[in-house]
Amino acid sequence: MHMATSQAAVTSGGQAVPADTGQAGQAGYPRRWLAAIVMITGALMDMIDVTIVNVALPSIRRDLHASATQLEWVVSGYMLAFAAALIIAGNLGDKFGRKRLFLSGAALFGLASLAAGLSGSGAELIAARVVQGAAAAAMAPQVLATFRAIFAPQERGKAFGIYGAMLGFASAIGLVVGGVLTEANVFGWEWRSVFYVNVPVAVATLIAGARYLPETRDPAARRPNVPGAVLLAGSLVAIVYPLLGGRQLGWPAWVWPLMAAGVAGLVALGLFEARSSGRSVAPLLRTELFRVPAFAAGMSLQLAFFAGMQGFFLAFALWLQAGEHFSPLKAGLTAVAFSVGSFVAAPVAVPLAQKAGRRILADGAMLMVAGIGGVALAAPHVGLNGSPWPVVPGLVVAGAGLALLVIPLVNVVLAAVPAEVAGGASGLFSTAQQLGGALGVALLGTVFFGYLSAHSFEAALVHTAPYAMGAFALCGVLSLLLPRTAVSEEAITES
């Protein structure tokens, strides 16, 4: 999204506050911390929803008689819609108002969550999840852009740090809350509770947001490229759809031309944007960034990492509950060990990267490989409804690897990117995260469910693990193409 600064005023309840970062200057927006709480709460709905659904998948599978492909779509449909809509949502917020986009996204997220809870079939749930993903994409880019507008420079680091910490906790919260809600079976809702819980949060966000959020926009923002956004969404679907449905359909001949058409669509969009550089339309892909080797390597690393992680943890969640007969709560608490490893390593990740740069990321990738390998080796020792402790060490090691690899990644890559396009680079990284997750669910899900058709859940998990390990090993190789040092947190918050 476009992060240019300006000095135009914005209003909230008659009070003038600075637009973007130009004059947020001395004190910032008077109600800035209330506004931050509202926006972080809205963003948490999205972040919690990513993990909360994994815990509920086995119950969804049983209750809706969902096929393996439908389960993959429940997860990846959300991420695919998020990836397709994220950049254009940032452009729309810059142009027409970030408060407007954020509150619209919150309202749509609440309605889509209600529809997901009321779903009577796998197809209905997938449709609701796609809308949820698009709604989350409408909210996400408005948060940091608004923070830049309402906080004075000396406060941004603190605000961004709180936001990052809350998002870090969100994955663990989602795992536990998903287990509690599914197992408690309040009102007989079972898995539906993980979606219904978003409705009151969305309502509260709308009420508080209307009162406390200022309307900010970038007067210099270019016109959003709506046709390009449609082409981007269509291209991503054309790539992912055959990967998700190909196995169930027996890999018909048409899947390969469709994927090729998706790739061709992305290339066409990139070429068009390269030729129209500097015009009045806001860019989506920012092709000039891909000419920077470090940025291209960082994007590839982001794709590979989230492909490996999302794909593996889909298999892991199903193995725990459907294979080992863990309750939803027990499965969620087991997976929290991964978050514990991340929490332990997170505080030192960026400082270490500033000292040692890409070497820390490579070490993180190797920890991921070792951790997932440890889980695969320990899986046969868990047993039906047995103790989860055999897999806990591997999960903790992998979580620490995640912190060292992913948390400082943007800091390292931005060391090679011009400061004036840092905002656009960050937006593309978020898109790569969601797209990588969708691709990982499609590819590793195909491996897992394909092997499961003739083997046990345990065997399918162990068979899938090396593919995830290969993705993380690739991350280690790609990290060697990154800059030797990282930019500071201050440089990012001030860009």
Coordinates of C-alpha atoms in Angstrom, one line a residue:
M1 CA 0.0 0.0 0.0
H2 CA 1.1 3.6 -0.5
M3 CA 2.6 5.0 2.7
A4 CA 3.6 8.5 1.5
T5 CA 3.4 11.3 4.1
S6 CA 1.4 14.5 3.8
Q7 CA 0.2 17.4 6.0
A8 CA -3.5 17.3 5.3
A9 CA -5.9 17.2 8.2
V10 CA -8.4 14.4 9.1
T11 CA -11.3 14.6 11.5
S12 CA -12.9 12.5 14.1
G13 CA -15.9 14.0 16.0
G14 CA -14.9 17.5 14.9
Q15 CA -11.3 17.2 16.1
A16 CA -8.5 17.8 13.6
V17 CA -5.7 15.3 13.5
P18 CA -2.8 14.9 11.1
A19 CA -3.2 12.8 8.0
D20 CA -0.4 10.3 7.6
T21 CA 2.9 11.2 9.2
G22 CA 3.4 14.8 8.3
Q23 CA 2.2 16.6 11.4
A24 CA 1.4 13.7 13.8
G25 CA 4.4 15.4 14.9
Q26 CA 4.4 16.6 18.4
A27 CA 1.5 14.9 20.2
G28 CA -0.4 12.9 17.7
Y29 CA -4.1 12.2 17.7
P30 CA -5.6 12.8 21.3
R31 CA -7.5 9.4 21.3
R32 CA -4.7 7.5 19.6
W33 CA -4.4 4.7 22.2
L34 CA -8.1 4.1 22.3
A35 CA -8.0 4.0 18.5
A36 CA -5.1 1.5 18.6
I37 CA -7.0 -0.8 21.0
V38 CA -10.0 -0.8 18.6
M39 CA -7.9 -1.6 15.6
I40 CA -5.8 -4.3 17.3
T41 CA -9.0 -6.0 18.5
G42 CA -10.3 -6.1 15.0
A43 CA -7.0 -7.4 13.6
L44 CA -7.0 -10.1 16.3
M45 CA -10.2 -11.6 14.9
D46 CA -8.2 -12.3 11.7
M47 CA -5.1 -13.6 13.4
I48 CA -7.0 -15.8 15.9
D49 CA -9.2 -17.2 13.1
V50 CA -6.2 -18.6 11.3
T51 CA -5.3 -21.0 14.1
I52 CA -8.7 -21.4 15.7
V53 CA -10.1 -23.2 12.7
N54 CA -7.3 -25.8 12.6
V55 CA -8.4 -27.1 16.0
A56 CA -12.0 -27.4 14.8
L57 CA -11.3 -29.2 11.4
P58 CA -11.8 -32.7 12.6
S59 CA -15.2 -31.7 14.1
I60 CA -16.1 -29.9 10.9
R61 CA -15.1 -33.0 8.9
R62 CA -17.3 -35.3 11.0
D63 CA -20.4 -33.0 11.3
L64 CA -20.6 -31.7 7.7
H65 CA -19.2 -35.0 6.2
A66 CA -16.7 -32.7 4.5
S67 CA -14.2 -34.3 2.0
A68 CA -10.5 -33.9 2.3
T69 CA -10.5 -31.3 -0.5
Q70 CA -13.2 -29.3 1.3
L71 CA -11.2 -29.2 4.5
E72 CA -8.2 -27.9 2.5
W73 CA -10.5 -25.2 1.0
V74 CA -11.8 -24.2 4.5
V75 CA -8.2 -23.2 5.4
S76 CA -6.8 -22.1 2.1
G77 CA -9.9 -20.3 0.7
Y78 CA -9.5 -17.8 3.6
M79 CA -5.8 -17.3 2.9
L80 CA -6.3 -17.1 -0.9
A81 CA -9.0 -14.4 -0.6
F82 CA -6.8 -12.5 1.9
A83 CA -3.8 -12.6 -0.5
A84 CA -5.9 -11.5 -3.5
A85 CA -7.5 -8.6 -1.7
L86 CA -4.8 -7.2 0.6
I87 CA -2.9 -4.8 -1.6
I88 CA -6.0 -3.3 -3.3
A89 CA -7.6 -2.9 0.1
G90 CA -4.5 -0.9 1.2
N91 CA -4.9 1.3 -2.0
L92 CA -8.6 1.8 -1.3
G93 CA -7.9 2.8 2.3
D94 CA -5.3 5.3 1.3
K95 CA -7.6 6.8 -1.4
F96 CA -11.0 6.8 0.2
G97 CA -10.4 6.6 4.0
R98 CA -8.9 3.9 6.2
K99 CA -11.5 4.1 8.9
R100 CA -14.2 3.5 6.3
L101 CA -12.4 0.4 4.9
F102 CA -11.5 -0.9 8.4
L103 CA -15.1 -0.7 9.7
S104 CA -16.5 -2.1 6.5
G105 CA -14.1 -5.0 6.8
A106 CA -15.1 -5.6 10.4
A107 CA -18.8 -5.6 9.6
L108 CA -18.3 -8.0 6.7
F109 CA -16.1 -10.2 8.9
G110 CA -18.8 -10.5 11.5
L111 CA -21.5 -11.3 8.9
A112 CA -19.3 -13.9 7.3
S113 CA -18.5 -15.5 10.7
L114 CA -22.2 -15.8 11.4
A115 CA -22.7 -17.4 8.0
A116 CA -19.8 -19.8 8.6
G117 CA -21.4 -20.9 11.9
L118 CA -24.8 -21.4 10.2
S119 CA -23.3 -23.4 7.4
G120 CA -25.0 -26.7 6.6
S121 CA -22.5 -28.1 4.1
G122 CA -18.8 -27.9 3.3
A123 CA -19.5 -25.7 0.3
E124 CA -21.4 -23.2 2.3
L125 CA -18.6 -23.0 4.9
I126 CA -16.0 -22.5 2.2
A127 CA -18.0 -19.6 0.7
A128 CA -18.2 -18.0 4.1
R129 CA -14.5 -18.5 4.7
V130 CA -13.6 -16.8 1.4
V131 CA -15.7 -13.8 2.4
Q132 CA -14.0 -13.8 5.8
G133 CA -10.6 -13.7 4.2
A134 CA -11.6 -10.8 1.9
A135 CA -13.0 -8.9 5.0
A136 CA -9.8 -9.5 7.0
A137 CA -7.8 -8.2 4.0
A138 CA -9.9 -5.0 4.1
M139 CA -9.0 -4.5 7.8
A140 CA -5.3 -5.5 8.0
P141 CA -3.5 -2.8 5.9
Q142 CA -5.4 0.0 7.6
V143 CA -4.0 -0.7 11.0
L144 CA -0.3 0.2 10.5
A145 CA -1.1 3.0 8.0
T146 CA -3.4 4.6 10.6
F147 CA -0.8 4.1 13.3
R148 CA 1.6 6.1 11.2
A149 CA -0.9 8.9 10.9
I150 CA -2.1 9.2 14.5
F151 CA 1.1 8.5 16.5
A152 CA 4.0 10.8 16.9
P153 CA 7.3 9.4 15.6
Q154 CA 8.7 8.8 19.1
E155 CA 5.6 6.7 20.0
R156 CA 5.3 4.6 16.8
G157 CA 7.9 2.0 17.9
K158 CA 5.9 1.3 21.1
A159 CA 2.6 1.1 19.2
F160 CA 4.0 -1.2 16.6
G161 CA 5.6 -3.3 19.3
I162 CA 2.3 -3.8 21.1
Y163 CA 0.6 -4.7 17.9
G164 CA 3.3 -7.2 17.0
A165 CA 3.2 -8.8 20.4
M166 CA -0.6 -9.2 20.3
L167 CA -0.4 -10.8 16.9
G168 CA 2.2 -13.2 18.3
F169 CA -0.1 -14.2 21.2
A170 CA -3.0 -14.6 18.7
S171 CA -1.8 -17.9 17.4
A172 CA -1.6 -19.4 20.9
I173 CA -4.9 -17.8 21.9
G174 CA -6.6 -19.3 18.8
L175 CA -5.3 -22.8 19.6
V176 CA -6.6 -22.7 23.1
V177 CA -9.9 -20.9 22.5
G178 CA -10.6 -23.1 19.5
G179 CA -10.2 -26.2 21.7
V180 CA -12.2 -24.8 24.6
L181 CA -15.1 -23.7 22.4
T182 CA -15.3 -26.9 20.4
E183 CA -15.0 -29.1 23.4
A184 CA -17.4 -27.1 25.6
N185 CA -20.2 -27.5 23.0
V186 CA -22.1 -24.5 24.3
F187 CA -25.7 -24.7 23.2
G188 CA -24.8 -27.7 21.1
W189 CA -22.8 -25.5 18.7
E190 CA -19.6 -27.5 19.0
W191 CA -17.2 -26.2 16.1
R192 CA -19.7 -23.5 15.1
S193 CA -18.7 -21.6 18.3
V194 CA -15.3 -20.8 16.8
F195 CA -17.1 -18.6 14.2
Y196 CA -19.9 -17.3 16.4
V197 CA -17.4 -15.9 18.9
N198 CA -16.4 -13.3 16.2
V199 CA -19.8 -11.8 16.0
P200 CA -19.9 -9.9 19.3
V201 CA -16.2 -8.9 18.8
A202 CA -17.1 -7.4 15.4
V203 CA -20.1 -5.6 16.8
A204 CA -18.0 -4.1 19.6
T205 CA -15.3 -3.1 17.1
L206 CA -17.9 -1.3 14.9
I207 CA -19.4 0.6 17.9
A208 CA -16.0 1.6 19.4
G209 CA -14.5 2.3 15.9
A210 CA -17.2 4.6 14.9
R211 CA -16.6 6.6 18.1
Y212 CA -12.8 6.6 18.5
L213 CA -11.2 6.0 15.1
P214 CA -10.2 9.1 13.1
E215 CA -10.6 9.1 9.3
T216 CA -7.2 9.2 7.6
R217 CA -6.3 9.1 4.0
D218 CA -3.4 10.0 1.7
P219 CA -4.3 12.9 -0.5
A220 CA -1.4 11.9 -2.8
A221 CA -2.7 8.3 -3.2
R222 CA -3.1 7.1 -6.8
R223 CA -6.3 5.6 -8.2
P224 CA -6.7 1.9 -7.2
N225 CA -6.2 -0.6 -10.0
V226 CA -9.5 -2.5 -9.7
P227 CA -9.1 -4.3 -13.1
G228 CA -5.6 -5.3 -12.1
A229 CA -6.9 -6.6 -8.7
V230 CA -9.5 -8.7 -10.5
L231 CA -6.8 -10.2 -12.7
L232 CA -4.6 -10.8 -9.7
A233 CA -7.4 -12.6 -7.8
G234 CA -8.3 -14.7 -10.9
S235 CA -4.7 -15.6 -11.5
L236 CA -4.2 -16.8 -7.9
V237 CA -7.3 -18.9 -8.0
A238 CA -6.2 -20.4 -11.3
I239 CA -3.0 -21.5 -9.7
V240 CA -4.3 -22.8 -6.4
Y241 CA -7.6 -24.4 -7.5
P242 CA -6.1 -27.2 -9.6
L243 CA -3.7 -28.0 -6.7
L244 CA -6.5 -28.3 -4.3
G245 CA -9.0 -30.2 -6.5
G246 CA -6.6 -32.1 -8.8
R247 CA -6.1 -35.1 -6.6
Q248 CA -9.8 -35.7 -6.0
L249 CA -10.6 -35.3 -9.7
G250 CA -7.8 -37.7 -10.7
W251 CA -5.6 -34.9 -12.2
P252 CA -7.5 -34.3 -15.4
A253 CA -5.6 -32.7 -18.3
W254 CA -7.2 -29.3 -17.9
V255 CA -5.5 -28.6 -14.5
W256 CA -2.1 -27.9 -16.1
P257 CA -3.3 -25.3 -18.7
L258 CA -5.3 -23.6 -16.0
M259 CA -2.2 -23.3 -13.7
A260 CA -0.2 -22.0 -16.7
A261 CA -2.9 -19.4 -17.4
G262 CA -2.7 -18.3 -13.8
V263 CA 1.0 -17.8 -14.0
A264 CA 0.6 -16.0 -17.4
G265 CA -1.9 -13.7 -15.7
L266 CA 0.6 -12.6 -13.0
V267 CA 3.3 -12.1 -15.7
A268 CA 0.9 -10.0 -17.8
L269 CA -0.1 -7.9 -14.7
G270 CA 3.6 -7.3 -13.9
L271 CA 4.4 -6.3 -17.5
F272 CA 1.5 -3.9 -17.6
E273 CA 2.5 -2.3 -14.3
A274 CA 6.1 -2.0 -15.5
R275 CA 5.1 -0.2 -18.6
S276 CA 2.6 2.1 -16.8
S277 CA 5.0 3.1 -14.1
G278 CA 4.5 6.6 -12.8
R279 CA 0.9 6.9 -14.1
S280 CA -2.1 7.7 -11.9
V281 CA -2.9 4.1 -11.1
A282 CA -1.5 2.6 -7.8
P283 CA 0.7 -0.4 -8.4
L284 CA -0.2 -3.9 -7.1
L285 CA 2.9 -6.0 -7.7
R286 CA 5.6 -3.2 -7.7
T287 CA 7.7 -5.1 -10.3
E288 CA 10.7 -2.8 -9.8
L289 CA 11.2 -4.4 -6.4
F290 CA 11.7 -7.8 -7.9
R291 CA 14.8 -6.4 -9.7
V292 CA 16.4 -6.2 -6.2
P293 CA 17.9 -9.8 -5.7
A294 CA 17.4 -9.6 -1.9
F295 CA 13.8 -8.7 -2.2
A296 CA 13.1 -11.5 -4.7
A297 CA 14.9 -14.0 -2.4
G298 CA 12.9 -12.7 0.6
M299 CA 9.6 -13.1 -1.1
S300 CA 10.5 -16.6 -2.2
L301 CA 11.6 -17.4 1.4
Q302 CA 8.3 -16.0 2.7
L303 CA 6.3 -18.2 0.3
A304 CA 8.3 -21.3 1.1
F305 CA 8.1 -20.9 4.8
F306 CA 4.4 -20.4 5.1
A307 CA 3.8 -23.2 2.6
G308 CA 5.7 -25.6 4.8
M309 CA 4.2 -24.3 8.1
Q310 CA 0.5 -24.1 7.1
G311 CA 0.7 -27.4 5.2
F312 CA 2.3 -29.3 8.0
F313 CA 0.1 -28.0 10.8
L314 CA -3.0 -28.9 8.8
A315 CA -1.8 -32.5 8.8
F316 CA -0.6 -32.2 12.5
A317 CA -4.1 -31.0 13.7
L318 CA -5.9 -33.9 11.9
W319 CA -3.4 -36.4 13.2
L320 CA -3.8 -35.4 16.8
Q321 CA -7.6 -35.5 16.8
A322 CA -8.7 -38.0 14.1
G323 CA -5.6 -40.2 14.4
E324 CA -4.7 -40.1 18.1
H325 CA -8.2 -39.2 19.4
F326 CA -7.1 -36.1 21.3
S327 CA -9.9 -33.9 22.4
P328 CA -10.0 -30.4 20.7
L329 CA -8.7 -28.8 23.9
K330 CA -5.9 -31.3 24.4
A331 CA -4.9 -30.9 20.7
G332 CA -4.9 -27.1 21.0
L333 CA -2.8 -27.2 24.2
T334 CA -0.3 -29.5 22.5
A335 CA 0.2 -27.2 19.6
V336 CA 0.7 -24.3 22.0
A337 CA 4.2 -25.7 22.6
F338 CA 5.1 -24.3 19.1
S339 CA 4.0 -20.9 20.3
V340 CA 6.1 -21.2 23.5
G341 CA 9.2 -21.7 21.4
S342 CA 8.4 -18.6 19.4
F343 CA 7.8 -16.5 22.6
V344 CA 11.2 -17.6 24.0
A345 CA 13.2 -16.7 20.9
A346 CA 11.1 -13.6 19.7
P347 CA 12.8 -11.0 22.0
V348 CA 16.3 -11.7 20.7
A349 CA 15.4 -12.4 17.0
V350 CA 15.8 -8.8 15.7
P351 CA 18.8 -7.8 17.8
L352 CA 20.6 -10.9 16.7
A353 CA 19.7 -10.2 13.1
Q354 CA 21.1 -6.7 13.4
K355 CA 24.4 -8.2 14.6
A356 CA 24.6 -11.3 12.4
G357 CA 22.1 -10.6 9.6
R358 CA 21.2 -13.5 7.3
R359 CA 23.1 -16.1 9.4
I360 CA 20.4 -15.9 12.1
L361 CA 17.7 -16.6 9.5
A362 CA 19.6 -19.6 8.2
D363 CA 20.0 -20.9 11.8
G364 CA 16.2 -20.4 12.3
A365 CA 15.5 -22.4 9.1
M366 CA 17.7 -25.3 10.3
L367 CA 15.9 -25.2 13.7
M368 CA 12.6 -25.6 11.8
V369 CA 14.0 -28.6 9.9
A370 CA 15.2 -30.2 13.1
G371 CA 12.0 -29.4 15.0
I372 CA 9.6 -30.9 12.4
G373 CA 12.0 -33.9 12.1
G374 CA 11.8 -34.3 15.8
V375 CA 8.0 -34.3 15.7
A376 CA 7.9 -36.9 13.0
L377 CA 10.3 -39.2 14.9
A378 CA 8.3 -38.8 18.1
A379 CA 4.8 -39.2 16.6
P380 CA 4.8 -43.1 16.8
H381 CA 5.5 -42.8 20.6
V382 CA 2.3 -40.7 21.4
G383 CA -0.3 -43.4 21.2
L384 CA -4.1 -43.3 21.2
N385 CA -5.2 -40.5 23.5
G386 CA -1.7 -40.8 25.0
S387 CA 0.7 -38.2 26.3
P388 CA 1.7 -35.4 24.0
W389 CA 5.1 -34.9 25.6
P390 CA 7.1 -36.9 23.0
V391 CA 6.3 -34.2 20.3
V392 CA 6.6 -31.2 22.6
P393 CA 10.5 -30.8 22.3
G394 CA 10.3 -30.8 18.5
L395 CA 7.4 -28.2 18.5
V396 CA 9.4 -25.9 20.9
V397 CA 12.5 -26.1 18.7
A398 CA 10.5 -25.4 15.6
G399 CA 8.8 -22.5 17.2
A400 CA 12.1 -21.0 18.1
G401 CA 13.2 -21.5 14.5
L402 CA 10.1 -19.6 13.3
A403 CA 11.0 -16.6 15.5
L404 CA 14.6 -16.4 14.3
L405 CA 13.6 -16.9 10.7
V406 CA 10.4 -14.9 10.2
I407 CA 10.4 -12.1 12.7
P408 CA 13.6 -10.4 11.4
L409 CA 13.0 -11.3 7.8
V410 CA 11.4 -7.9 6.8
N411 CA 14.1 -6.0 8.7
V412 CA 16.8 -7.9 6.7
V413 CA 15.2 -7.5 3.3
L414 CA 14.4 -3.8 3.8
A415 CA 18.1 -3.2 4.2
A416 CA 18.3 -3.6 0.5
V417 CA 15.1 -1.8 -0.5
P418 CA 14.8 2.0 -1.0
A419 CA 13.1 3.6 2.0
E420 CA 10.4 5.3 -0.2
V421 CA 8.9 1.9 -1.2
A422 CA 9.2 0.2 2.2
G423 CA 5.4 0.3 2.7
G424 CA 4.7 -1.4 -0.7
A425 CA 7.4 -4.0 0.1
S426 CA 5.8 -4.8 3.4
G427 CA 2.4 -5.2 1.7
L428 CA 3.8 -7.7 -0.8
F429 CA 5.4 -9.7 2.0
S430 CA 2.0 -10.0 3.7
T431 CA 0.5 -11.2 0.4
A432 CA 3.3 -13.7 0.0
Q433 CA 2.5 -15.0 3.5
Q434 CA -1.1 -15.7 2.7
L435 CA -0.4 -17.1 -0.7
G436 CA 2.3 -19.3 0.6
G437 CA -0.1 -20.7 3.2
A438 CA -2.7 -21.4 0.6
L439 CA -0.2 -23.2 -1.6
G440 CA 1.2 -25.2 1.3
V441 CA -2.3 -26.4 2.3
A442 CA -2.8 -27.4 -1.3
L443 CA 0.5 -29.1 -1.9
L444 CA 1.2 -30.8 1.5
G445 CA -2.5 -31.5 1.9
T446 CA -2.4 -33.4 -1.4
V447 CA 0.6 -35.4 -0.1
F448 CA -1.1 -36.1 3.3
F449 CA -4.6 -37.0 2.1
G450 CA -3.2 -39.0 -0.8
Y451 CA -1.1 -41.2 1.5
L452 CA -3.9 -41.3 4.1
S453 CA -6.2 -43.1 1.6
A454 CA -4.2 -46.3 2.1
H455 CA -2.4 -45.7 5.4
S456 CA -3.0 -44.5 9.0
F457 CA -3.0 -40.9 10.1
E458 CA 0.3 -41.4 11.8
A459 CA 1.9 -42.8 8.7
A460 CA 0.5 -39.9 6.6
L461 CA 1.9 -37.3 9.0
V462 CA 5.4 -39.0 9.0
H463 CA 5.2 -39.2 5.2
T464 CA 4.3 -35.5 4.9
A465 CA 6.9 -34.1 7.3
P466 CA 9.9 -34.4 4.9
Y467 CA 8.1 -32.2 2.4
A468 CA 7.7 -29.5 5.1
M469 CA 11.3 -30.0 6.1
G470 CA 12.3 -29.5 2.5
A471 CA 10.5 -26.2 2.4
F472 CA 12.3 -25.0 5.5
A473 CA 15.6 -26.2 4.1
L474 CA 14.9 -24.1 1.0
C475 CA 14.4 -21.1 3.3
G476 CA 17.8 -21.7 4.7
V477 CA 19.4 -21.6 1.2
L478 CA 17.4 -18.5 0.2
S479 CA 18.4 -16.7 3.4
L480 CA 22.0 -16.8 2.1
L481 CA 21.0 -14.5 -0.7
L482 CA 19.8 -11.8 1.7
P483 CA 21.8 -8.8 3.0
R484 CA 24.4 -9.4 5.7
T485 CA 22.8 -7.0 8.1
A486 CA 19.3 -5.9 9.1
V487 CA 17.8 -2.4 9.4
S488 CA 16.7 -1.4 12.9
E489 CA 13.2 -1.4 14.2
E490 CA 13.3 2.4 14.4
A491 CA 14.1 2.6 10.7
I492 CA 11.0 0.5 9.9
T493 CA 8.6 2.4 12.2
E494 CA 9.8 5.7 10.8
S495 CA 9.7 4.7 7.1

